[in-house]
XYZ file of N, CA and C in Angstrom:
750
model
N -25.071 -5.169 -12.130
C -24.107 -6.263 -11.982
C -22.857 -5.750 -11.278
N -22.342 -6.528 -10.365
C -21.119 -6.164 -9.647
C -20.074 -7.252 -9.872
N -18.834 -6.828 -10.103
C -17.754 -7.781 -10.356
C -16.482 -7.323 -9.656
N -15.590 -8.278 -9.392
C -14.300 -7.993 -8.778
C -13.186 -8.249 -9.783
N -12.199 -7.360 -9.782
C -11.008 -7.564 -10.604
C -9.772 -7.333 -9.744
N -8.723 -8.058 -10.024
C -7.451 -7.878 -9.331
C -6.387 -7.561 -10.371
N -5.629 -6.515 -10.103
C -4.622 -6.044 -11.054
C -3.256 -5.987 -10.396
N -2.247 -6.538 -11.054
C -0.873 -6.331 -10.614
C -0.480 -4.889 -10.923
N 0.672 -4.472 -10.422
C 1.059 -3.073 -10.623
C 1.203 -2.721 -12.099
N 1.747 -3.623 -12.896
C 1.919 -3.299 -14.317
C 0.627 -3.443 -15.105
N -0.247 -4.342 -14.692
C -1.581 -4.373 -15.289
C -2.303 -3.070 -14.993
N -2.112 -2.553 -13.778
C -2.681 -1.251 -13.425
C -2.113 -0.144 -14.298
N -0.801 -0.164 -14.509
C -0.173 0.866 -15.341
C -0.761 0.863 -16.753
N -0.989 -0.328 -17.298
C -1.566 -0.412 -18.641
C -2.987 0.139 -18.654
N -3.791 -0.233 -17.656
C -5.160 0.277 -17.571
C -5.165 1.789 -17.409
N -4.315 2.291 -16.532
C -4.241 3.734 -16.299
C -3.853 4.463 -17.581
N -2.903 3.919 -18.318
C -2.484 4.542 -19.580
C -3.642 4.632 -20.558
N -4.436 3.581 -20.632
C -5.614 3.607 -21.504
C -6.629 4.627 -21.000
N -6.754 4.745 -19.674
C -7.661 5.734 -19.110
C -7.230 7.156 -19.407
N -5.919 7.407 -19.332
C -5.395 8.736 -19.679
C -5.758 9.079 -21.117
N -5.547 8.134 -22.010
C -5.867 8.386 -23.418
C -7.354 8.662 -23.611
N -8.192 8.067 -22.781
C -9.630 8.245 -22.920
C -10.180 9.544 -22.365
N -9.370 10.301 -21.625
C -9.852 11.569 -21.073
C -10.187 12.543 -22.200
N -11.323 13.238 -22.114
C -11.688 14.192 -23.170
C -10.617 15.245 -23.433
N -9.978 15.763 -22.364
C -8.960 16.798 -22.574
C -7.746 16.245 -23.308
N -7.422 14.981 -23.075
C -6.296 14.358 -23.770
C -6.664 14.074 -25.220
N -7.878 13.608 -25.451
C -8.331 13.388 -26.822
C -8.309 14.690 -27.618
N -8.745 15.772 -26.982
C -8.747 17.081 -27.640
C -7.324 17.532 -27.963
N -6.412 17.336 -26.995
C -5.020 17.736 -27.216
C -4.356 16.871 -28.283
N -4.690 15.590 -28.309
C -4.153 14.704 -29.348
C -4.584 15.156 -30.733
N -5.807 15.640 -30.818
C -6.373 16.017 -32.115
C -5.891 17.382 -32.593
N -5.842 18.353 -31.661
C -5.642 19.738 -32.087
C -4.490 20.471 -31.408
N -3.956 19.918 -30.335
C -3.018 20.697 -29.524
C -1.755 19.889 -29.212
N -1.142 20.153 -28.065
C 0.139 19.523 -27.732
C 0.071 18.792 -26.397
N 0.878 17.750 -26.300
C 1.002 16.977 -25.069
C 2.483 16.734 -24.804
N 2.904 16.980 -23.579
C 4.239 16.574 -23.144
C 4.070 15.397 -22.191
N 4.723 14.295 -22.511
C 4.684 13.107 -21.653
C 6.031 13.031 -20.936
N 6.063 13.528 -19.704
C 7.316 13.570 -18.952
C 7.817 12.159 -18.659
N 9.043 12.064 -18.162
C 9.629 10.770 -17.872
C 8.927 10.048 -16.734
N 9.079 8.727 -16.699
C 8.480 7.905 -15.652
C 8.068 6.562 -16.215
N 8.096 5.519 -15.399
C 7.744 4.197 -15.920
C 6.271 4.108 -16.290
N 5.387 4.682 -15.471
C 3.969 4.678 -15.842
C 3.754 5.499 -17.106
N 4.490 6.600 -17.224
C 4.364 7.428 -18.422
C 4.883 6.727 -19.673
N 5.761 5.748 -19.506
C 6.183 4.953 -20.665
C 4.984 4.198 -21.231
N 4.140 3.680 -20.346
C 2.909 3.025 -20.786
C 1.984 4.035 -21.469
N 1.906 5.236 -20.905
C 1.059 6.283 -21.486
C 1.540 6.637 -22.889
N 2.847 6.826 -23.044
C 3.402 7.152 -24.365
C 3.087 6.050 -25.372
N 3.177 4.803 -24.934
C 2.851 3.689 -25.828
C 1.411 3.785 -26.325
N 0.494 4.089 -25.409
C -0.920 4.157 -25.781
C -1.209 5.357 -26.679
N -0.614 6.500 -26.367
C -0.890 7.713 -27.139
C -0.321 7.637 -28.550
N 0.827 6.989 -28.697
C 1.524 6.982 -29.987
C 1.476 5.636 -30.697
N 0.853 4.653 -30.049
C 0.782 3.303 -30.628
C 2.181 2.778 -30.951
N 3.059 2.880 -29.947
C 4.440 2.423 -30.093
C 4.737 1.410 -28.994
N 5.939 0.861 -29.015
C 6.386 -0.048 -27.965
C 7.703 0.457 -27.398
N 7.763 0.599 -26.079
C 9.000 0.969 -25.393
C 9.444 -0.262 -24.613
N 10.387 -0.988 -25.175
C 10.778 -2.282 -24.599
C 11.359 -2.121 -23.202
N 12.297 -1.195 -23.047
C 12.921 -0.945 -21.747
C 12.284 0.294 -21.130
N 11.289 0.080 -20.298
C 10.565 1.220 -19.735
C 11.378 1.976 -18.695
N 12.434 1.352 -18.166
C 13.301 2.100 -17.261
C 14.139 3.124 -18.020
N 14.181 3.005 -19.351
C 14.888 4.007 -20.156
C 14.115 5.316 -20.219
N 12.843 5.274 -19.786
C 11.984 6.459 -19.878
C 11.896 7.196 -18.536
N 12.813 6.901 -17.640
C 12.775 7.557 -16.338
C 14.187 7.839 -15.857
N 14.305 8.760 -14.901
C 15.572 8.986 -14.209
C 15.505 8.346 -12.826
N 14.592 8.838 -11.988
C 14.440 8.263 -10.664
C 13.686 6.948 -10.721
N 14.067 6.016 -9.849
C 13.408 4.715 -9.834
C 13.560 4.098 -8.450
N 12.525 3.429 -7.993
C 12.593 2.685 -6.737
C 12.784 1.216 -7.096
N 13.932 0.663 -6.722
C 14.221 -0.728 -7.062
C 15.179 -1.308 -6.030
N 15.090 -2.610 -5.809
C 15.926 -3.310 -4.836
C 15.822 -2.673 -3.453
N 14.639 -2.174 -3.146
C 14.398 -1.612 -1.823
C 15.091 -0.294 -1.551
N 15.469 0.426 -2.605
C 16.151 1.707 -2.429
C 15.639 2.741 -3.421
N 15.861 4.008 -3.070
C 15.611 5.113 -3.997
C 16.844 5.248 -4.877
N 16.661 5.084 -6.181
C 17.819 5.112 -7.064
C 17.552 5.836 -8.359
N 18.437 5.617 -9.317
C 18.282 6.198 -10.649
C 18.367 5.074 -11.675
N 17.731 5.292 -12.804
C 17.749 4.293 -13.868
C 19.167 4.105 -14.398
N 19.547 2.848 -14.581
C 20.865 2.538 -15.127
C 20.791 2.152 -16.603
N 19.642 2.370 -17.208
C 19.476 2.009 -18.610
C 20.493 2.756 -19.470
N 21.115 2.029 -20.374
C 22.143 2.634 -21.230
C 21.558 3.306 -22.463
N 20.288 3.029 -22.754
C 19.662 3.650 -23.930
C 18.458 4.478 -23.476
N 18.719 5.735 -23.206
C 17.682 6.618 -22.696
C 16.673 6.974 -23.789
N 15.415 6.995 -23.409
C 14.345 7.444 -24.297
C 13.887 8.808 -23.814
N 14.045 9.830 -24.631
C 13.683 11.187 -24.233
C 12.170 11.317 -24.102
N 11.698 12.142 -23.159
C 10.257 12.374 -23.028
C 9.659 12.855 -24.349
N 8.478 12.350 -24.653
C 7.837 12.668 -25.930
C 7.094 13.995 -25.867
N 7.240 14.755 -26.944
C 6.394 15.923 -27.201
C 5.512 15.554 -28.384
N 4.206 15.621 -28.182
C 3.244 15.211 -29.208
C 2.446 16.433 -29.645
N 2.479 16.746 -30.908
C 1.735 17.885 -31.454
C 0.765 17.367 -32.510
N -0.514 17.613 -32.271
C -1.580 17.150 -33.173
C -1.429 15.661 -33.490
N -1.143 14.897 -32.446
C -1.113 13.443 -32.567
C 0.186 12.828 -33.026
N 1.190 13.658 -33.331
C 2.453 13.124 -33.833
C 3.617 13.575 -32.952
N 4.539 12.654 -32.692
C 5.729 12.990 -31.916
C 6.650 13.879 -32.740
N 7.194 14.907 -32.100
C 8.143 15.792 -32.768
C 9.499 15.669 -32.080
N 10.531 16.190 -32.723
C 11.897 16.023 -32.225
C 12.275 17.042 -31.154
N 11.491 18.083 -30.975
C 11.835 19.149 -30.033
C 11.933 18.609 -28.609
N 13.019 18.867 -27.888
C 13.110 18.453 -26.486
C 12.008 19.104 -25.651
N 11.529 18.389 -24.637
C 10.375 18.885 -23.889
C 10.650 20.216 -23.206
N 11.879 20.419 -22.729
C 12.182 21.688 -22.062
C 12.155 22.860 -23.040
N 12.470 22.590 -24.306
C 12.409 23.644 -25.318
C 10.973 23.939 -25.719
N 10.116 22.910 -25.664
C 8.718 23.120 -26.052
C 7.890 23.685 -24.901
N 8.349 23.490 -23.674
C 7.599 23.920 -22.492
C 7.112 25.369 -22.564
N 7.945 26.344 -22.971
C 7.475 27.736 -23.024
C 6.375 27.976 -24.056
N 6.160 27.027 -24.968
C 5.134 27.189 -26.002
C 3.758 26.684 -25.558
N 3.683 26.044 -24.405
C 2.419 25.449 -23.975
C 1.333 26.497 -23.778
N 0.096 26.102 -24.139
C -1.073 26.963 -23.984
C -2.142 26.220 -23.193
N -3.237 26.906 -22.925
C -4.238 26.371 -21.999
C -4.889 25.073 -22.454
N -4.976 24.825 -23.739
C -5.593 23.579 -24.212
C -4.600 22.427 -24.335
N -3.340 22.698 -24.036
C -2.328 21.649 -24.070
C -2.362 20.843 -22.774
N -1.639 19.737 -22.760
C -1.648 18.823 -21.614
C -0.215 18.445 -21.255
N 0.062 18.437 -19.958
C 1.353 17.986 -19.435
C 1.084 16.772 -18.563
N 1.747 15.657 -18.864
C 1.506 14.406 -18.144
C 2.742 14.062 -17.322
N 2.543 13.951 -16.011
C 3.661 13.696 -15.083
C 3.239 12.659 -14.055
N 4.016 11.608 -13.914
C 3.714 10.581 -12.922
C 3.976 11.069 -11.508
N 3.535 10.295 -10.533
C 3.712 10.662 -9.134
C 4.151 9.479 -8.294
N 4.482 9.771 -7.038
C 4.912 8.732 -6.098
C 3.998 8.599 -4.893
N 3.053 9.519 -4.754
C 2.150 9.474 -3.609
C 0.819 10.112 -3.978
N -0.253 9.536 -3.463
C -1.588 10.106 -3.617
C -2.370 9.776 -2.356
N -3.246 10.677 -1.943
C -4.036 10.405 -0.741
C -5.529 10.391 -1.051
N -6.346 10.261 0.005
C -7.787 10.106 -0.187
C -8.458 11.359 -0.725
N -7.760 12.501 -0.677
C -8.324 13.739 -1.226
C -7.953 13.919 -2.696
N -7.223 12.968 -3.260
C -6.726 13.004 -4.644
C -5.586 13.995 -4.840
N -4.945 14.411 -3.744
C -3.739 15.225 -3.864
C -2.559 14.292 -4.120
N -1.820 14.582 -5.174
C -0.677 13.746 -5.548
C 0.628 14.510 -5.342
N 1.707 13.759 -5.162
C 3.029 14.361 -5.000
C 4.061 13.486 -5.694
N 5.207 14.089 -5.964
C 6.278 13.359 -6.649
C 7.591 13.585 -5.910
N 8.408 12.550 -5.825
C 9.731 12.684 -5.229
C 10.691 13.312 -6.238
N 11.579 14.166 -5.742
C 12.585 14.793 -6.608
C 13.947 14.723 -5.919
N 14.958 14.321 -6.671
C 16.316 14.309 -6.119
C 17.119 15.507 -6.598
N 16.660 16.140 -7.661
C 17.299 17.348 -8.191
C 17.002 18.513 -7.251
N 18.033 19.200 -6.799
C 17.842 20.298 -5.849
C 17.065 21.462 -6.446
N 16.936 21.489 -7.776
C 16.150 22.538 -8.432
C 14.701 22.112 -8.648
N 14.344 20.920 -8.195
C 12.945 20.500 -8.279
C 12.620 19.568 -9.421
N 13.619 19.190 -10.211
C 13.392 18.218 -11.267
C 12.405 18.679 -12.325
N 11.735 17.710 -12.936
C 10.786 18.002 -14.015
C 9.659 18.893 -13.540
N 9.068 18.541 -12.410
C 7.915 19.307 -11.947
C 8.330 20.709 -11.523
N 9.548 20.844 -10.995
C 10.043 22.166 -10.624
C 10.204 23.071 -11.831
N 10.622 22.492 -12.950
C 10.797 23.267 -14.178
C 9.469 23.633 -14.817
N 8.471 22.774 -14.649
C 7.219 22.938 -15.400
C 6.102 23.634 -14.642
N 6.067 23.488 -13.324
C 4.872 23.856 -12.582
C 4.462 25.314 -12.740
N 5.423 26.224 -12.740
C 5.082 27.640 -12.868
C 4.343 27.941 -14.160
N 4.841 27.418 -15.269
C 4.192 27.630 -16.567
C 2.811 26.984 -16.593
N 2.705 25.780 -16.042
C 1.410 25.089 -16.044
C 0.365 25.887 -15.281
N 0.732 26.375 -14.107
C -0.213 27.146 -13.296
C -0.552 28.482 -13.943
N 0.468 29.173 -14.430
C 0.258 30.518 -14.963
C -0.619 30.513 -16.211
N -0.547 29.444 -16.992
C -1.261 29.416 -18.276
C -2.488 28.512 -18.273
N -2.727 27.846 -17.170
C -3.890 26.965 -17.114
C -3.734 25.704 -17.932
N -2.486 25.253 -18.097
C -2.234 23.998 -18.812
C -2.654 22.835 -17.917
N -3.337 21.871 -18.486
C -3.837 20.744 -17.697
C -2.691 19.810 -17.312
N -2.598 19.537 -16.018
C -1.594 18.619 -15.490
C -2.281 17.302 -15.144
N -1.924 16.248 -15.858
C -2.497 14.921 -15.646
C -1.457 14.055 -14.940
N -1.874 13.382 -13.876
C -0.957 12.547 -13.099
C -1.432 11.097 -13.102
N -0.873 10.259 -13.978
C -1.194 8.830 -13.940
C -0.517 8.203 -12.719
N -1.291 7.571 -11.850
C -0.713 7.058 -10.604
C -1.541 5.900 -10.069
N -0.865 4.812 -9.731
C -1.558 3.633 -9.240
C -1.919 3.740 -7.773
N -2.960 3.021 -7.386
C -3.411 3.024 -5.997
C -2.398 2.381 -5.061
N -1.420 1.667 -5.595
C -0.337 1.140 -4.761
C 0.413 2.278 -4.068
N 0.293 3.498 -4.603
C 1.026 4.644 -4.065
C 0.181 5.482 -3.105
N -0.917 4.911 -2.630
C -1.778 5.610 -1.679
C -1.066 5.777 -0.337
N -1.056 7.010 0.164
C -0.474 7.313 1.475
C -1.532 8.016 2.319
N -1.344 8.072 3.644
C -2.389 8.656 4.490
C -2.712 10.114 4.185
N -1.687 10.969 4.042
C -1.947 12.404 3.897
C -0.758 13.062 3.204
N -0.927 13.463 1.962
C 0.167 14.067 1.195
C 0.590 15.399 1.797
N -0.376 16.210 2.207
C -0.021 17.521 2.762
C 0.843 17.369 4.015
N 0.451 16.469 4.910
C 1.252 16.247 6.110
C 2.639 15.726 5.751
N 2.701 14.854 4.755
C 3.994 14.306 4.334
C 4.908 15.407 3.803
N 4.349 16.292 2.977
C 5.141 17.395 2.424
C 5.612 18.324 3.537
N 4.717 18.655 4.458
C 5.087 19.538 5.571
C 6.184 18.911 6.427
N 6.081 17.605 6.662
C 7.095 16.907 7.455
C 8.445 16.929 6.747
N 8.430 16.707 5.433
C 9.676 16.665 4.670
C 10.342 18.028 4.555
N 9.550 19.093 4.600
C 10.124 20.433 4.418
C 10.531 21.094 5.733
N 10.294 20.434 6.856
C 10.710 21.002 8.142
C 12.223 21.062 8.262
N 12.889 20.087 7.670
C 14.349 20.042 7.719
C 14.844 19.166 6.577
N 16.136 19.248 6.302
C 16.698 18.461 5.206
C 16.909 17.007 5.636
N 17.022 16.129 4.654
C 17.275 14.713 4.915
C 18.769 14.516 5.171
N 19.107 13.885 6.291
C 20.510 13.668 6.646
C 21.059 12.354 6.101
N 20.262 11.302 6.152
C 20.686 9.992 5.675
C 19.554 9.355 4.875
N 19.910 8.471 3.955
C 18.890 7.792 3.156
C 19.424 6.453 2.667
N 18.561 5.453 2.644
C 18.897 4.192 1.982
C 18.672 4.412 0.490
N 19.714 4.809 -0.195
C 19.588 5.230 -1.578
C 19.695 6.736 -1.674
N 19.197 7.299 -2.747
C 19.312 8.734 -2.987
C 18.422 9.535 -2.041
N 18.876 10.713 -1.696
C 18.043 11.629 -0.924
C 17.055 12.311 -1.864
N 15.827 12.493 -1.393
C 14.804 13.137 -2.220
C 13.994 14.117 -1.395
N 13.338 15.017 -2.100
C 12.307 15.848 -1.519
C 10.959 15.407 -2.068
N 9.899 16.031 -1.598
C 8.546 15.663 -2.017
C 7.800 16.922 -2.449
N 7.347 16.947 -3.700
C 6.683 18.125 -4.262
C 5.216 17.806 -4.536
N 4.285 18.561 -3.930
C 2.863 18.334 -4.203
C 2.477 18.900 -5.560
N 1.475 18.291 -6.174
C 1.009 18.754 -7.480
C -0.437 19.222 -7.351
N -0.584 20.415 -6.782
C -1.911 20.995 -6.562
C -2.589 21.276 -7.895
N -3.871 21.033 -7.951
C -4.634 21.328 -9.157
C -4.506 20.297 -10.249
N -3.729 19.248 -10.007
C -3.561 18.201 -11.017
C -4.794 17.304 -11.070
N -4.930 16.588 -12.165
C -5.977 15.575 -12.316
C -5.322 14.204 -12.227
N -5.404 13.547 -11.066
C -4.829 12.206 -10.964
C -5.679 11.204 -11.739
N -5.028 10.250 -12.358
C -5.733 9.158 -13.031
C -5.273 7.851 -12.395
N -6.129 7.289 -11.556
C -5.860 5.996 -10.937
C -6.591 4.906 -11.721
N -6.501 3.687 -11.233
C -7.265 2.599 -11.826
C -8.760 2.910 -11.805
N -9.215 3.543 -10.720
C -10.643 3.860 -10.599
C -11.058 4.898 -11.634
N -10.243 5.940 -11.775
C -10.513 6.965 -12.792
C -10.572 6.341 -14.174
N -9.609 5.475 -14.447
C -9.546 4.841 -15.768
C -10.793 4.019 -16.043
N -11.205 3.212 -15.080
C -12.389 2.369 -15.270
C -13.635 3.211 -15.489
N -13.774 4.290 -14.716
C -14.968 5.129 -14.834
C -14.922 6.024 -16.062
N -13.729 6.221 -16.629
C -13.594 6.963 -17.888
C -13.925 6.079 -19.081
N -13.440 4.857 -19.042
C -13.579 3.953 -20.184
C -14.919 3.228 -20.227
N -15.568 3.096 -19.058
C -16.817 2.328 -18.981
C -17.828 3.069 -18.120
N -19.090 2.787 -18.338
C -20.154 3.393 -17.537
C -20.369 2.540 -16.289
N -19.377 2.610 -15.385
C -19.426 1.837 -14.147
C -18.975 2.712 -12.985
N -19.292 2.272 -11.778
C -18.698 2.822 -10.565
C -17.619 1.859 -10.123
N -16.503 2.407 -9.650
C -15.376 1.565 -9.255
C -14.883 1.963 -7.868
N -14.584 0.959 -7.048
C -14.059 1.185 -5.708
C -12.940 0.190 -5.433
N -11.856 0.679 -4.834
C -10.784 -0.211 -4.408
C -11.156 -0.781 -3.045
N -11.162 -2.113 -2.931
C -11.604 -2.723 -1.675
C -10.473 -3.420 -0.921
N -9.334 -3.641 -1.575
C -8.218 -4.307 -0.905
C -6.962 -4.135 -1.747
N -5.824 -4.438 -1.137
C -4.555 -4.301 -1.860
C -3.519 -5.249 -1.277
N -2.521 -5.566 -2.096
C -1.405 -6.387 -1.650
C -1.454 -7.789 -2.202
N -0.344 -8.489 -2.054
C -0.243 -9.861 -2.526
C 1.186 -10.344 -2.425
N 1.451 -11.532 -2.968
C 2.793 -12.108 -2.935
C 3.114 -12.727 -4.293
N 4.356 -13.155 -4.459
C 4.772 -13.912 -5.637
C 4.453 -13.193 -6.945
N 4.852 -11.917 -6.996
C 4.607 -11.128 -8.197
C 3.372 -10.260 -8.127
N 2.559 -10.462 -7.097
C 1.356 -9.635 -6.934
C 1.508 -8.621 -5.800
N 2.759 -8.368 -5.373
C 2.978 -7.302 -4.404
C 2.489 -5.984 -5.009
N 1.739 -5.220 -4.246
C 1.209 -3.959 -4.758
C -0.047 -4.099 -5.585
N -0.561 -5.326 -5.706
C -1.794 -5.529 -6.480
C -2.976 -4.862 -5.790
N -3.993 -4.526 -6.578
C -5.211 -3.933 -6.020
C -6.414 -4.767 -6.429
N -7.369 -4.847 -5.508
C -8.632 -5.524 -5.779
C -9.706 -4.451 -5.911
N -10.395 -4.445 -7.036
C -11.353 -3.387 -7.351
C -12.717 -3.994 -7.631
N -13.742 -3.381 -7.046
C -15.125 -3.764 -7.340
C -15.699 -2.764 -8.332
N -16.350 -3.268 -9.375
C -17.030 -2.393 -10.329
C -18.500 -2.775 -10.393
N -19.334 -1.763 -10.626
C -20.776 -2.017 -10.689
C -21.397 -1.168 -11.782
N -22.311 -1.757 -12.528
C -23.012 -1.055 -13.596
C -23.951 -2.006 -14.301
N -24.467 -1.565 -15.435
C -25.320 -2.433 -16.231
C -24.528 -3.654 -16.692
N -25.226 -4.765 -16.851
C -24.559 -6.022 -17.185
C -23.620 -5.890 -18.374
N -24.092 -5.239 -19.445
C -23.282 -5.173 -20.661
C -22.006 -4.348 -20.467
N -22.094 -3.294 -19.626
C -20.907 -2.474 -19.385
C -19.896 -3.212 -18.521
N -20.370 -3.881 -17.487
C -19.464 -4.645 -16.630
C -18.807 -5.771 -17.426
N -19.587 -6.445 -18.241
C -19.030 -7.525 -19.057
C -18.006 -6.987 -20.058
N -18.265 -5.815 -20.629
C -17.309 -5.204 -21.564
C -16.005 -4.875 -20.845
N -16.140 -4.328 -19.628
C -14.947 -4.023 -18.841
C -14.158 -5.291 -18.525
N -14.856 -6.351 -18.139
C -14.178 -7.604 -17.812
C -13.454 -8.188 -19.021
N -14.084 -8.106 -20.182
C -13.431 -8.616 -21.396
C -12.144 -7.849 -21.684
N -12.224 -6.531 -21.540
C -11.033 -5.722 -21.806
C -9.943 -5.974 -20.763
N -10.348 -6.115 -19.500
C -9.373 -6.374 -18.439
C -8.645 -7.688 -18.697
N -9.355 -8.662 -19.220
C -8.714 -9.947 -19.526
C -7.554 -9.775 -20.499
N -7.662 -8.807 -21.398
C -6.577 -8.581 -22.365
C -5.353 -7.946 -21.707
N -5.547 -7.343 -20.517
C -4.427 -6.733 -19.799
C -3.698 -7.734 -18.919
N -4.388 -8.818 -18.568
C -3.803 -9.787 -17.647
C -2.516 -10.368 -18.241
N -1.521 -10.470 -17.392
C -0.233 -10.976 -17.856
C 0.704 -9.904 -18.366
N 0.320 -8.619 -18.213
C 1.245 -7.535 -18.579
C 2.569 -7.774 -17.854
N 3.673 -7.861 -18.581
C 4.947 -8.199 -17.930
C 5.418 -7.105 -16.979
N 6.096 -7.489 -15.913
C 6.620 -6.491 -14.979
C 7.721 -5.660 -15.617
N 7.901 -4.452 -15.113
C 9.000 -3.601 -15.576
C 10.287 -4.116 -14.940
N 11.231 -4.504 -15.765
C 12.504 -5.031 -15.283
C 13.607 -3.994 -15.428
N 14.475 -3.919 -14.438
C 15.646 -3.055 -14.538
C 16.669 -3.760 -15.406
N 17.048 -3.113 -16.503
C 17.948 -3.765 -17.463
C 19.366 -3.215 -17.367
């Protein structure tokens, strides 16, 4: 059976968050190890799924944000600190303090701003020291900590490597909004809508189109195929995601 589904950007974020939770390495870390859920609007959805909580103002869970056609920063007055989860429970330790304790079976979850057809993802950083990923990447690589990147297909770009090389040739002189750099996340496991669908259901998933208007800007159209019962199960679950409210800047 083959079916088509269309997801708005926030419906995608919810699906991706559920897909992240369904990954075997994340399930293992939830049960026995540690997870750091770095800041980001998509990661706010991930934190909700992992901890069964509600984050009303998801812009409170990020610093950098693209809004009103510019690169900016969150203006939320009530910041939500990135969650550190140990054996399924959130602890009070700040993520930067827990970072040196990470081991190979732990998981670090970081959102991205670009992904290409090779599944290479990258993230924009305005901090001259490299931001969150700059602080974490060395430890993650050196210790074999799994880096999971929840990222929607709306962020698909032609070639991340070329983009990074272009950005590093010289500094940015002017910008509509904040100036940023672009950091690739080599070795990461991106989780897109397709990854989520194929993790949660025994189906094949392909993105066949994207875009829309009147609240469906950035929407993706996905074809899924599998046994009738699996496709129907996926469709039933997707129906529960429909109407996920957009992330509003508060």
